[in-house]
mmCIF file with all atom_site columns, C-alpha atoms in Angstrom:
data_model
loop_
_atom_site.group_PDB
_atom_site.id
_atom_site.type_symbol
_atom_site.label_atom_id
_atom_site.label_alt_id
_atom_site.label_comp_id
_atom_site.label_asym_id
_atom_site.label_entity_id
_atom_site.label_seq_id
_atom_site.pdbx_PDB_ins_code
_atom_site.Cartn_x
_atom_site.Cartn_y
_atom_site.Cartn_z
_atom_site.occupancy
_atom_site.B_iso_or_equiv
_atom_site.pdbx_formal_charge
_atom_site.auth_seq_id
_atom_site.auth_comp_id
_atom_site.auth_asym_id
_atom_site.auth_atom_id
_atom_site.pdbx_PDB_model_num
ATOM 1   C CA . MET A 1 1   ? -181.561 34.218 -127.649 1.00 84.00 ? 561 MET A CA 1
ATOM 2   C CA . LYS A 1 2   ? -183.963 35.286 -125.252 1.00 89.00 ? 562 LYS A CA 1
ATOM 3   C CA . THR A 1 3   ? -185.297 38.663 -126.406 1.00 94.00 ? 563 THR A CA 1
ATOM 4   C CA . VAL A 1 4   ? -186.947 41.282 -123.995 1.00 94.00 ? 564 VAL A CA 1
ATOM 5   C CA . ILE A 1 5   ? -190.031 42.952 -125.788 1.00 93.00 ? 565 ILE A CA 1
ATOM 6   C CA . TYR A 1 6   ? -191.364 44.195 -123.443 1.00 94.00 ? 566 TYR A CA 1
ATOM 7   C CA . SER A 1 7   ? -190.329 45.715 -119.976 1.00 95.00 ? 567 SER A CA 1
ATOM 8   C CA . LYS A 1 8   ? -192.783 47.951 -116.934 1.00 94.00 ? 568 LYS A CA 1
ATOM 9   C CA . PHE A 1 9   ? -191.006 49.479 -113.644 1.00 92.00 ? 569 PHE A CA 1
ATOM 10  C CA . SER A 1 10  ? -192.877 49.584 -110.653 1.00 89.00 ? 570 SER A CA 1
ATOM 11  C CA . ASN A 1 11  ? -189.983 52.104 -108.556 1.00 81.00 ? 571 ASN A CA 1
ATOM 12  C CA . GLU A 1 12  ? -192.524 54.044 -107.951 1.00 85.00 ? 572 GLU A CA 1
ATOM 13  C CA . ARG A 1 13  ? -193.305 51.784 -104.899 1.00 86.00 ? 573 ARG A CA 1
ATOM 14  C CA . ALA A 1 14  ? -191.520 51.513 -102.210 1.00 86.00 ? 574 ALA A CA 1
ATOM 15  C CA . ARG A 1 15  ? -188.566 49.782 -102.303 1.00 91.00 ? 575 ARG A CA 1
ATOM 16  C CA . LYS A 1 16  ? -189.682 46.453 -101.039 1.00 91.00 ? 576 LYS A CA 1
ATOM 17  C CA . PHE A 1 17  ? -192.495 46.847 -103.039 1.00 92.00 ? 577 PHE A CA 1
ATOM 18  C CA . SER A 1 18  ? -189.644 48.170 -106.678 1.00 94.00 ? 578 SER A CA 1
ATOM 19  C CA . ILE A 1 19  ? -190.146 45.428 -109.322 1.00 94.00 ? 579 ILE A CA 1
ATOM 20  C CA . ARG A 1 20  ? -189.448 44.686 -112.893 1.00 95.00 ? 580 ARG A CA 1
ATOM 21  C CA . THR A 1 21  ? -191.999 42.806 -115.693 1.00 95.00 ? 581 THR A CA 1
ATOM 22  C CA . ASP A 1 22  ? -190.707 41.645 -118.299 1.00 96.00 ? 582 ASP A CA 1
ATOM 23  C CA . ILE A 1 23  ? -192.287 40.057 -121.544 1.00 96.00 ? 583 ILE A CA 1
ATOM 24  C CA . CYS A 1 24  ? -189.859 37.689 -123.278 1.00 96.00 ? 584 CYS A CA 1
ATOM 25  C CA . GLN A 1 25  ? -189.726 35.781 -126.536 1.00 96.00 ? 585 GLN A CA 1
ATOM 26  C CA . GLU A 1 26  ? -187.400 33.369 -127.486 1.00 95.00 ? 586 GLU A CA 1
ATOM 27  C CA . GLY A 1 27  ? -188.590 32.004 -130.758 1.00 93.00 ? 587 GLY A CA 1
ATOM 28  C CA . GLU A 1 28  ? -192.162 31.501 -130.952 1.00 92.00 ? 588 GLU A CA 1
ATOM 29  C CA . CYS A 1 29  ? -192.193 31.105 -127.473 1.00 95.00 ? 589 CYS A CA 1
ATOM 30  C CA . ARG A 1 30  ? -193.203 33.302 -124.811 1.00 96.00 ? 590 ARG A CA 1
ATOM 31  C CA . TRP A 1 31  ? -193.430 33.818 -121.125 1.00 97.00 ? 591 TRP A CA 1
ATOM 32  C CA . VAL A 1 32  ? -193.764 36.148 -118.483 1.00 97.00 ? 592 VAL A CA 1
ATOM 33  C CA . GLU A 1 33  ? -190.105 37.604 -115.597 1.00 96.00 ? 593 GLU A CA 1
ATOM 34  C CA . LYS A 1 34  ? -191.497 39.320 -112.475 1.00 97.00 ? 594 LYS A CA 1
ATOM 35  C CA . VAL A 1 35  ? -187.654 40.200 -111.066 1.00 96.00 ? 595 VAL A CA 1
ATOM 36  C CA . ALA A 1 36  ? -186.439 42.731 -108.529 1.00 95.00 ? 596 ALA A CA 1
ATOM 37  C CA . ASN A 1 37  ? -184.963 45.991 -108.533 1.00 93.00 ? 597 ASN A CA 1
ATOM 38  C CA . THR A 1 38  ? -183.607 45.681 -105.448 1.00 93.00 ? 598 THR A CA 1
ATOM 39  C CA . GLN A 1 39  ? -182.237 43.898 -102.354 1.00 94.00 ? 599 GLN A CA 1
ATOM 40  C CA . GLU A 1 40  ? -185.630 44.911 -100.287 1.00 95.00 ? 600 GLU A CA 1
ATOM 41  C CA . ALA A 1 41  ? -187.765 43.435 -102.948 1.00 95.00 ? 601 ALA A CA 1
ATOM 42  C CA . LEU A 1 42  ? -186.863 39.710 -102.790 1.00 95.00 ? 602 LEU A CA 1
ATOM 43  C CA . PRO A 1 43  ? -189.189 38.642 -100.276 1.00 95.00 ? 603 PRO A CA 1
ATOM 44  C CA . HIS A 1 44  ? -191.485 40.131 -102.135 1.00 95.00 ? 604 HIS A CA 1
ATOM 45  C CA . VAL A 1 45  ? -191.523 38.458 -105.381 1.00 95.00 ? 605 VAL A CA 1
ATOM 46  C CA . GLU A 1 46  ? -190.693 35.244 -104.697 1.00 94.00 ? 606 GLU A CA 1
ATOM 47  C CA . GLY A 1 47  ? -193.629 34.880 -102.382 1.00 95.00 ? 607 GLY A CA 1
ATOM 48  C CA . ILE A 1 48  ? -196.040 35.014 -105.418 1.00 97.00 ? 608 ILE A CA 1
ATOM 49  C CA . LEU A 1 49  ? -194.597 30.996 -105.547 1.00 96.00 ? 609 LEU A CA 1
ATOM 50  C CA . ARG A 1 50  ? -196.199 30.578 -102.908 1.00 97.00 ? 610 ARG A CA 1
ATOM 51  C CA . TRP A 1 51  ? -199.160 32.686 -102.876 1.00 97.00 ? 611 TRP A CA 1
ATOM 52  C CA . ARG A 1 52  ? -199.762 30.275 -105.400 1.00 97.00 ? 612 ARG A CA 1
ATOM 53  C CA . ARG A 1 53  ? -199.501 27.539 -103.363 1.00 96.00 ? 613 ARG A CA 1
ATOM 54  C CA . GLU A 1 54  ? -201.901 28.693 -101.584 1.00 97.00 ? 614 GLU A CA 1
ATOM 55  C CA . LEU A 1 55  ? -204.660 30.321 -103.651 1.00 97.00 ? 615 LEU A CA 1
ATOM 56  C CA . GLU A 1 56  ? -204.375 27.083 -105.384 1.00 96.00 ? 616 GLU A CA 1
ATOM 57  C CA . GLN A 1 57  ? -205.759 25.256 -102.401 1.00 95.00 ? 617 GLN A CA 1
ATOM 58  C CA . LYS A 1 58  ? -208.107 27.813 -101.655 1.00 96.00 ? 618 LYS A CA 1
ATOM 59  C CA . PHE A 1 59  ? -210.170 27.505 -104.666 1.00 96.00 ? 619 PHE A CA 1
ATOM 60  C CA . ALA A 1 60  ? -208.873 23.842 -105.619 1.00 92.00 ? 620 ALA A CA 1
ATOM 61  C CA . ASP A 1 61  ? -213.025 23.079 -106.076 1.00 91.00 ? 621 ASP A CA 1
ATOM 62  C CA . ARG A 1 62  ? -214.073 26.539 -107.452 1.00 92.00 ? 622 ARG A CA 1
ATOM 63  C CA . ARG A 1 63  ? -212.338 25.565 -111.068 1.00 89.00 ? 623 ARG A CA 1
ATOM 64  C CA . ILE A 1 64  ? -209.592 27.971 -110.838 1.00 94.00 ? 624 ILE A CA 1
ATOM 65  C CA . ALA A 1 65  ? -206.055 28.142 -111.635 1.00 95.00 ? 625 ALA A CA 1
ATOM 66  C CA . PHE A 1 66  ? -203.441 30.196 -111.246 1.00 97.00 ? 626 PHE A CA 1
ATOM 67  C CA . ASN A 1 67  ? -200.705 30.960 -113.528 1.00 96.00 ? 627 ASN A CA 1
ATOM 68  C CA . GLN A 1 68  ? -198.086 28.573 -113.031 1.00 95.00 ? 628 GLN A CA 1
ATOM 69  C CA . CYS A 1 69  ? -195.539 29.629 -111.964 1.00 96.00 ? 629 CYS A CA 1
ATOM 70  C CA . GLU A 1 70  ? -191.609 29.137 -111.008 1.00 96.00 ? 630 GLU A CA 1
ATOM 71  C CA . LYS A 1 71  ? -188.361 30.642 -109.469 1.00 96.00 ? 631 LYS A CA 1
ATOM 72  C CA . ILE A 1 72  ? -185.615 32.067 -111.888 1.00 96.00 ? 632 ILE A CA 1
ATOM 73  C CA . GLU A 1 73  ? -183.011 34.237 -110.745 1.00 94.00 ? 633 GLU A CA 1
ATOM 74  C CA . LYS A 1 74  ? -183.749 37.549 -108.744 1.00 94.00 ? 634 LYS A CA 1
ATOM 75  C CA . GLY A 1 75  ? -187.391 36.602 -108.590 1.00 96.00 ? 635 GLY A CA 1
ATOM 76  C CA . VAL A 1 76  ? -190.052 34.825 -110.695 1.00 97.00 ? 636 VAL A CA 1
ATOM 77  C CA . LYS A 1 77  ? -190.811 33.437 -114.161 1.00 97.00 ? 637 LYS A CA 1
ATOM 78  C CA . LEU A 1 78  ? -194.445 33.296 -115.362 1.00 97.00 ? 638 LEU A CA 1
ATOM 79  C CA . ALA A 1 79  ? -196.902 31.762 -118.421 1.00 96.00 ? 639 ALA A CA 1
ATOM 80  C CA . TYR A 1 80  ? -197.259 33.899 -120.366 1.00 96.00 ? 640 TYR A CA 1
ATOM 81  C CA . VAL A 1 81  ? -201.859 33.279 -121.227 1.00 94.00 ? 641 VAL A CA 1
ATOM 82  C CA . GLN A 1 82  ? -203.354 34.593 -124.116 1.00 93.00 ? 642 GLN A CA 1
ATOM 83  C CA . ALA A 1 83  ? -206.918 34.599 -123.454 1.00 97.00 ? 643 ALA A CA 1
ATOM 84  C CA . GLU A 1 84  ? -210.083 37.122 -123.484 1.00 98.00 ? 644 GLU A CA 1
ATOM 85  C CA . ASN A 1 85  ? -210.798 38.805 -119.853 1.00 98.00 ? 645 ASN A CA 1
ATOM 86  C CA . LEU A 1 86  ? -214.227 38.186 -118.098 1.00 98.00 ? 646 LEU A CA 1
ATOM 87  C CA . GLU A 1 87  ? -213.410 42.558 -119.361 1.00 98.00 ? 647 GLU A CA 1
ATOM 88  C CA . GLU A 1 88  ? -213.632 41.805 -122.587 1.00 98.00 ? 648 GLU A CA 1
ATOM 89  C CA . TYR A 1 89  ? -217.079 39.499 -121.602 1.00 98.00 ? 649 TYR A CA 1
ATOM 90  C CA . LEU A 1 90  ? -218.586 42.098 -120.337 1.00 98.00 ? 650 LEU A CA 1
ATOM 91  C CA . ASP A 1 91  ? -217.906 45.105 -123.074 1.00 98.00 ? 651 ASP A CA 1
ATOM 92  C CA . GLU A 1 92  ? -218.916 42.478 -125.687 1.00 98.00 ? 652 GLU A CA 1
ATOM 93  C CA . ARG A 1 93  ? -222.112 42.178 -124.167 1.00 98.00 ? 653 ARG A CA 1
ATOM 94  C CA . LEU A 1 94  ? -222.176 46.395 -123.697 1.00 97.00 ? 654 LEU A CA 1
ATOM 95  C CA . ASP A 1 95  ? -221.488 47.246 -127.275 1.00 97.00 ? 655 ASP A CA 1
ATOM 96  C CA . GLY A 1 96  ? -224.087 44.300 -128.210 1.00 97.00 ? 656 GLY A CA 1
ATOM 97  C CA . GLY A 1 97  ? -226.347 45.983 -126.556 1.00 97.00 ? 657 GLY A CA 1
ATOM 98  C CA . ARG A 1 98  ? -226.829 42.799 -124.510 1.00 97.00 ? 658 ARG A CA 1
ATOM 99  C CA . ALA A 1 99  ? -226.305 45.574 -120.544 1.00 97.00 ? 659 ALA A CA 1
ATOM 100 C CA . ASP A 1 100 ? -228.288 42.901 -118.596 1.00 98.00 ? 660 ASP A CA 1
ATOM 101 C CA . GLU A 1 101 ? -226.559 39.926 -119.753 1.00 98.00 ? 661 GLU A CA 1
ATOM 102 C CA . ALA A 1 102 ? -223.601 41.760 -119.091 1.00 98.00 ? 662 ALA A CA 1
ATOM 103 C CA . TYR A 1 103 ? -224.156 43.541 -115.630 1.00 98.00 ? 663 TYR A CA 1
ATOM 104 C CA . GLU A 1 104 ? -226.626 39.276 -114.544 1.00 98.00 ? 664 GLU A CA 1
ATOM 105 C CA . ALA A 1 105 ? -221.884 38.371 -115.572 1.00 98.00 ? 665 ALA A CA 1
ATOM 106 C CA . LEU A 1 106 ? -220.500 41.683 -113.007 1.00 98.00 ? 666 LEU A CA 1
ATOM 107 C CA . MET A 1 107 ? -222.188 40.539 -109.769 1.00 98.00 ? 667 MET A CA 1
ATOM 108 C CA . ALA A 1 108 ? -222.033 37.217 -110.397 1.00 98.00 ? 668 ALA A CA 1
ATOM 109 C CA . TYR A 1 109 ? -218.628 38.460 -110.414 1.00 98.00 ? 669 TYR A CA 1
ATOM 110 C CA . VAL A 1 110 ? -218.701 40.175 -107.590 1.00 97.00 ? 670 VAL A CA 1
ATOM 111 C CA . ARG A 1 111 ? -220.902 37.949 -105.309 1.00 97.00 ? 671 ARG A CA 1
ATOM 112 C CA . PHE A 1 112 ? -218.090 34.976 -105.167 1.00 97.00 ? 672 PHE A CA 1
ATOM 113 C CA . LEU A 1 113 ? -215.819 37.366 -104.440 1.00 97.00 ? 673 LEU A CA 1
ATOM 114 C CA . GLN A 1 114 ? -217.880 37.675 -101.469 1.00 97.00 ? 674 GLN A CA 1
ATOM 115 C CA . GLU A 1 115 ? -218.969 34.255 -100.637 1.00 96.00 ? 675 GLU A CA 1
ATOM 116 C CA . THR A 1 116 ? -215.007 32.856 -101.504 1.00 97.00 ? 676 THR A CA 1
ATOM 117 C CA . HIS A 1 117 ? -213.870 35.528 -99.050  1.00 97.00 ? 677 HIS A CA 1
ATOM 118 C CA . SER A 1 118 ? -216.391 34.553 -96.082  1.00 96.00 ? 678 SER A CA 1
ATOM 119 C CA . GLU A 1 119 ? -214.725 32.072 -93.576  1.00 95.00 ? 679 GLU A CA 1
ATOM 120 C CA . THR A 1 120 ? -214.197 34.111 -91.073  1.00 96.00 ? 680 THR A CA 1
ATOM 121 C CA . GLU A 1 121 ? -215.360 36.511 -89.142  1.00 96.00 ? 681 GLU A CA 1
ATOM 122 C CA . PHE A 1 122 ? -212.929 39.906 -89.754  1.00 96.00 ? 682 PHE A CA 1
ATOM 123 C CA . VAL A 1 123 ? -210.598 41.963 -86.923  1.00 94.00 ? 683 VAL A CA 1
ATOM 124 C CA . GLU A 1 124 ? -208.472 44.668 -87.560  1.00 94.00 ? 684 GLU A CA 1
ATOM 125 C CA . THR A 1 125 ? -205.017 43.798 -86.927  1.00 96.00 ? 685 THR A CA 1
ATOM 126 C CA . ALA A 1 126 ? -201.416 45.704 -86.977  1.00 96.00 ? 686 ALA A CA 1
ATOM 127 C CA . GLN A 1 127 ? -200.275 44.269 -90.835  1.00 95.00 ? 687 GLN A CA 1
ATOM 128 C CA . PHE A 1 128 ? -203.697 45.969 -92.373  1.00 96.00 ? 688 PHE A CA 1
ATOM 129 C CA . GLU A 1 129 ? -202.942 49.245 -90.866  1.00 95.00 ? 689 GLU A CA 1
ATOM 130 C CA . GLN A 1 130 ? -199.504 48.394 -91.871  1.00 91.00 ? 690 GLN A CA 1
ATOM 131 C CA . VAL A 1 131 ? -200.495 47.901 -95.784  1.00 90.00 ? 691 VAL A CA 1
ATOM 132 C CA . PHE A 1 132 ? -203.672 50.051 -95.569  1.00 92.00 ? 692 PHE A CA 1
ATOM 133 C CA . GLY A 1 133 ? -203.489 52.291 -93.092  1.00 93.00 ? 693 GLY A CA 1
ATOM 134 C CA . LYS A 1 134 ? -206.295 53.161 -90.083  1.00 91.00 ? 694 LYS A CA 1
ATOM 135 C CA . VAL A 1 135 ? -209.488 52.561 -91.429  1.00 90.00 ? 695 VAL A CA 1
ATOM 136 C CA . LYS A 1 136 ? -213.114 52.479 -89.830  1.00 90.00 ? 696 LYS A CA 1
ATOM 137 C CA . PHE A 1 137 ? -215.448 49.612 -90.092  1.00 89.00 ? 697 PHE A CA 1
ATOM 138 C CA . PRO A 1 138 ? -218.479 48.942 -89.666  1.00 88.00 ? 698 PRO A CA 1
ATOM 139 C CA . GLN A 1 139 ? -219.494 45.347 -87.895  1.00 87.00 ? 699 GLN A CA 1
ATOM 140 C CA . LYS A 1 140 ? -219.681 41.952 -88.622  1.00 91.00 ? 700 LYS A CA 1
ATOM 141 C CA . LEU A 1 141 ? -217.575 42.025 -91.496  1.00 96.00 ? 701 LEU A CA 1
ATOM 142 C CA . ARG A 1 142 ? -216.164 38.379 -93.182  1.00 97.00 ? 702 ARG A CA 1
ATOM 143 C CA . CYS A 1 143 ? -213.176 37.684 -94.436  1.00 97.00 ? 703 CYS A CA 1
ATOM 144 C CA . GLY A 1 144 ? -210.945 34.992 -96.272  1.00 95.00 ? 704 GLY A CA 1
ATOM 145 C CA . LEU A 1 145 ? -207.647 33.007 -94.904  1.00 94.00 ? 705 LEU A CA 1
ATOM 146 C CA . VAL A 1 146 ? -205.766 34.421 -97.478  1.00 97.00 ? 706 VAL A CA 1
ATOM 147 C CA . SER A 1 147 ? -207.109 37.662 -99.855  1.00 98.00 ? 707 SER A CA 1
ATOM 148 C CA . ASP A 1 148 ? -205.676 37.918 -103.648 1.00 98.00 ? 708 ASP A CA 1
ATOM 149 C CA . ILE A 1 149 ? -206.845 42.101 -103.313 1.00 97.00 ? 709 ILE A CA 1
ATOM 150 C CA . ASP A 1 150 ? -206.209 42.440 -107.658 1.00 96.00 ? 710 ASP A CA 1
ATOM 151 C CA . LEU A 1 151 ? -208.929 39.933 -108.963 1.00 98.00 ? 711 LEU A CA 1
ATOM 152 C CA . VAL A 1 152 ? -210.432 42.743 -111.048 1.00 98.00 ? 712 VAL A CA 1
ATOM 153 C CA . CYS A 1 153 ? -212.275 41.775 -114.489 1.00 98.00 ? 713 CYS A CA 1
ATOM 154 C CA . ALA A 1 154 ? -209.075 42.173 -116.476 1.00 97.00 ? 714 ALA A CA 1
ATOM 155 C CA . ASN A 1 155 ? -207.176 39.566 -114.467 1.00 97.00 ? 715 ASN A CA 1
ATOM 156 C CA . LEU A 1 156 ? -209.462 36.588 -115.036 1.00 97.00 ? 716 LEU A CA 1
ATOM 157 C CA . LEU A 1 157 ? -208.759 34.527 -118.665 1.00 98.00 ? 717 LEU A CA 1
ATOM 158 C CA . LEU A 1 158 ? -211.869 33.208 -119.325 1.00 98.00 ? 718 LEU A CA 1
ATOM 159 C CA . THR A 1 159 ? -209.983 29.811 -120.083 1.00 96.00 ? 719 THR A CA 1
ATOM 160 C CA . ASP A 1 160 ? -211.621 26.469 -119.558 1.00 94.00 ? 720 ASP A CA 1
ATOM 161 C CA . PRO A 1 161 ? -209.691 26.335 -116.151 1.00 94.00 ? 721 PRO A CA 1
ATOM 162 C CA . VAL A 1 162 ? -210.778 29.991 -116.132 1.00 96.00 ? 722 VAL A CA 1
ATOM 163 C CA . THR A 1 163 ? -206.814 31.690 -115.650 1.00 97.00 ? 723 THR A CA 1
ATOM 164 C CA . VAL A 1 164 ? -205.619 34.415 -112.457 1.00 98.00 ? 724 VAL A CA 1
ATOM 165 C CA . ILE A 1 165 ? -203.115 35.757 -114.549 1.00 96.00 ? 725 ILE A CA 1
ATOM 166 C CA . ASP A 1 166 ? -201.508 38.350 -111.741 1.00 93.00 ? 726 ASP A CA 1
ATOM 167 C CA . TYR A 1 167 ? -201.197 37.803 -108.188 1.00 97.00 ? 727 TYR A CA 1
ATOM 168 C CA . GLU A 1 168 ? -199.130 39.250 -106.665 1.00 96.00 ? 728 GLU A CA 1
ATOM 169 C CA . TRP A 1 169 ? -200.386 41.708 -104.243 1.00 96.00 ? 729 TRP A CA 1
ATOM 170 C CA . THR A 1 170 ? -201.381 38.646 -101.956 1.00 98.00 ? 730 THR A CA 1
ATOM 171 C CA . PHE A 1 171 ? -202.470 38.397 -98.317  1.00 97.00 ? 731 PHE A CA 1
ATOM 172 C CA . ASP A 1 172 ? -202.341 36.034 -95.453  1.00 96.00 ? 732 ASP A CA 1
ATOM 173 C CA . PHE A 1 173 ? -203.914 39.040 -92.934  1.00 96.00 ? 733 PHE A CA 1
ATOM 174 C CA . PRO A 1 174 ? -207.873 39.869 -93.124  1.00 97.00 ? 734 PRO A CA 1
ATOM 175 C CA . ILE A 1 175 ? -209.139 41.917 -94.930  1.00 97.00 ? 735 ILE A CA 1
ATOM 176 C CA . PRO A 1 176 ? -212.502 42.672 -95.483  1.00 97.00 ? 736 PRO A CA 1
ATOM 177 C CA . GLY A 1 177 ? -214.523 40.469 -98.981  1.00 97.00 ? 737 GLY A CA 1
ATOM 178 C CA . ASN A 1 178 ? -216.795 43.304 -99.761  1.00 96.00 ? 738 ASN A CA 1
ATOM 179 C CA . TYR A 1 179 ? -213.085 44.668 -100.497 1.00 96.00 ? 739 TYR A CA 1
ATOM 180 C CA . LEU A 1 180 ? -212.285 42.364 -103.247 1.00 97.00 ? 740 LEU A CA 1
ATOM 181 C CA . ALA A 1 181 ? -215.304 43.216 -104.127 1.00 97.00 ? 741 ALA A CA 1
ATOM 182 C CA . TYR A 1 182 ? -214.851 46.676 -103.949 1.00 97.00 ? 742 TYR A CA 1
ATOM 183 C CA . ARG A 1 183 ? -212.305 46.285 -106.554 1.00 97.00 ? 743 ARG A CA 1
ATOM 184 C CA . ALA A 1 184 ? -213.978 44.366 -108.636 1.00 98.00 ? 744 ALA A CA 1
ATOM 185 C CA . LEU A 1 185 ? -216.730 46.655 -109.892 1.00 98.00 ? 745 LEU A CA 1
ATOM 186 C CA . HIS A 1 186 ? -214.289 50.337 -108.982 1.00 98.00 ? 746 HIS A CA 1
ATOM 187 C CA . TYR A 1 187 ? -211.921 49.259 -112.011 1.00 97.00 ? 747 TYR A CA 1
ATOM 188 C CA . TYR A 1 188 ? -214.708 47.681 -114.510 1.00 98.00 ? 748 TYR A CA 1
ATOM 189 C CA . LEU A 1 189 ? -216.815 50.327 -114.059 1.00 98.00 ? 749 LEU A CA 1
ATOM 190 C CA . GLU A 1 190 ? -214.718 53.678 -113.678 1.00 97.00 ? 750 GLU A CA 1
ATOM 191 C CA . THR A 1 191 ? -212.156 53.034 -116.275 1.00 94.00 ? 751 THR A CA 1
ATOM 192 C CA . HIS A 1 192 ? -213.669 53.742 -119.353 1.00 95.00 ? 752 HIS A CA 1
ATOM 193 C CA . SER A 1 193 ? -217.295 55.767 -119.644 1.00 95.00 ? 753 SER A CA 1
ATOM 194 C CA . LYS A 1 194 ? -218.859 53.631 -121.382 1.00 95.00 ? 754 LYS A CA 1
ATOM 195 C CA . ARG A 1 195 ? -219.978 51.076 -118.607 1.00 97.00 ? 755 ARG A CA 1
ATOM 196 C CA . GLN A 1 196 ? -221.820 53.664 -116.786 1.00 96.00 ? 756 GLN A CA 1
ATOM 197 C CA . VAL A 1 197 ? -225.296 51.899 -117.807 1.00 96.00 ? 757 VAL A CA 1
ATOM 198 C CA . LEU A 1 198 ? -224.183 49.692 -115.357 1.00 97.00 ? 758 LEU A CA 1
ATOM 199 C CA . LYS A 1 199 ? -223.045 52.401 -112.317 1.00 95.00 ? 759 LYS A CA 1
ATOM 200 C CA . ASN A 1 200 ? -225.984 53.911 -112.747 1.00 95.00 ? 760 ASN A CA 1
ATOM 201 C CA . ARG A 1 201 ? -227.894 50.781 -111.633 1.00 96.00 ? 761 ARG A CA 1
ATOM 202 C CA . GLU A 1 202 ? -226.463 51.303 -108.430 1.00 96.00 ? 762 GLU A CA 1
ATOM 203 C CA . PRO A 1 203 ? -223.501 48.049 -108.052 1.00 96.00 ? 763 PRO A CA 1
ATOM 204 C CA . TYR A 1 204 ? -222.559 49.394 -106.123 1.00 95.00 ? 764 TYR A CA 1
ATOM 205 C CA . ARG A 1 205 ? -225.445 49.363 -103.043 1.00 92.00 ? 765 ARG A CA 1
ATOM 206 C CA . GLN A 1 206 ? -225.926 46.453 -104.411 1.00 88.00 ? 766 GLN A CA 1
#
């Protein structure tokens, strides 16, 4: 019999993005379900299936997998994967006094994000403005053809191949590759004071 052992309601969002995320268990088996809280949110949550296909294709030669996903009523079912993530890997190096190693690994990931999201020149679109607002940009930014903006360190599990566990926030309109790099840096560096030692090296400037 299925038991829900954890549930998170993302109902602070607009209705078209309002979903519930459950961790479910039956016997020794665990999995994750993302289901729509509203009728308007169905296209958003069911779109996760499409994003997995497109992202798998984009990263086919990069030894990166995207969490298994299948359709269920009002949403999708994803694998429950347990492994060390990149955030934990970096923290272990910091805790062990290996700040140089942590910094090199973090910046290597940032450069990877920039490289893999530079297929074409960025242009602002109505879709971009609808999601992100009206923003002023420098000239000649590069972007990817499809972008999972939540490729933060905590979402990258160091399995073989590496597994991205959450790709709900994926878009197929131009988004600057540097924005993905910024988010990876921001959500690692700004969420724990011990990471200040890396921030002092001015990774944003690099």
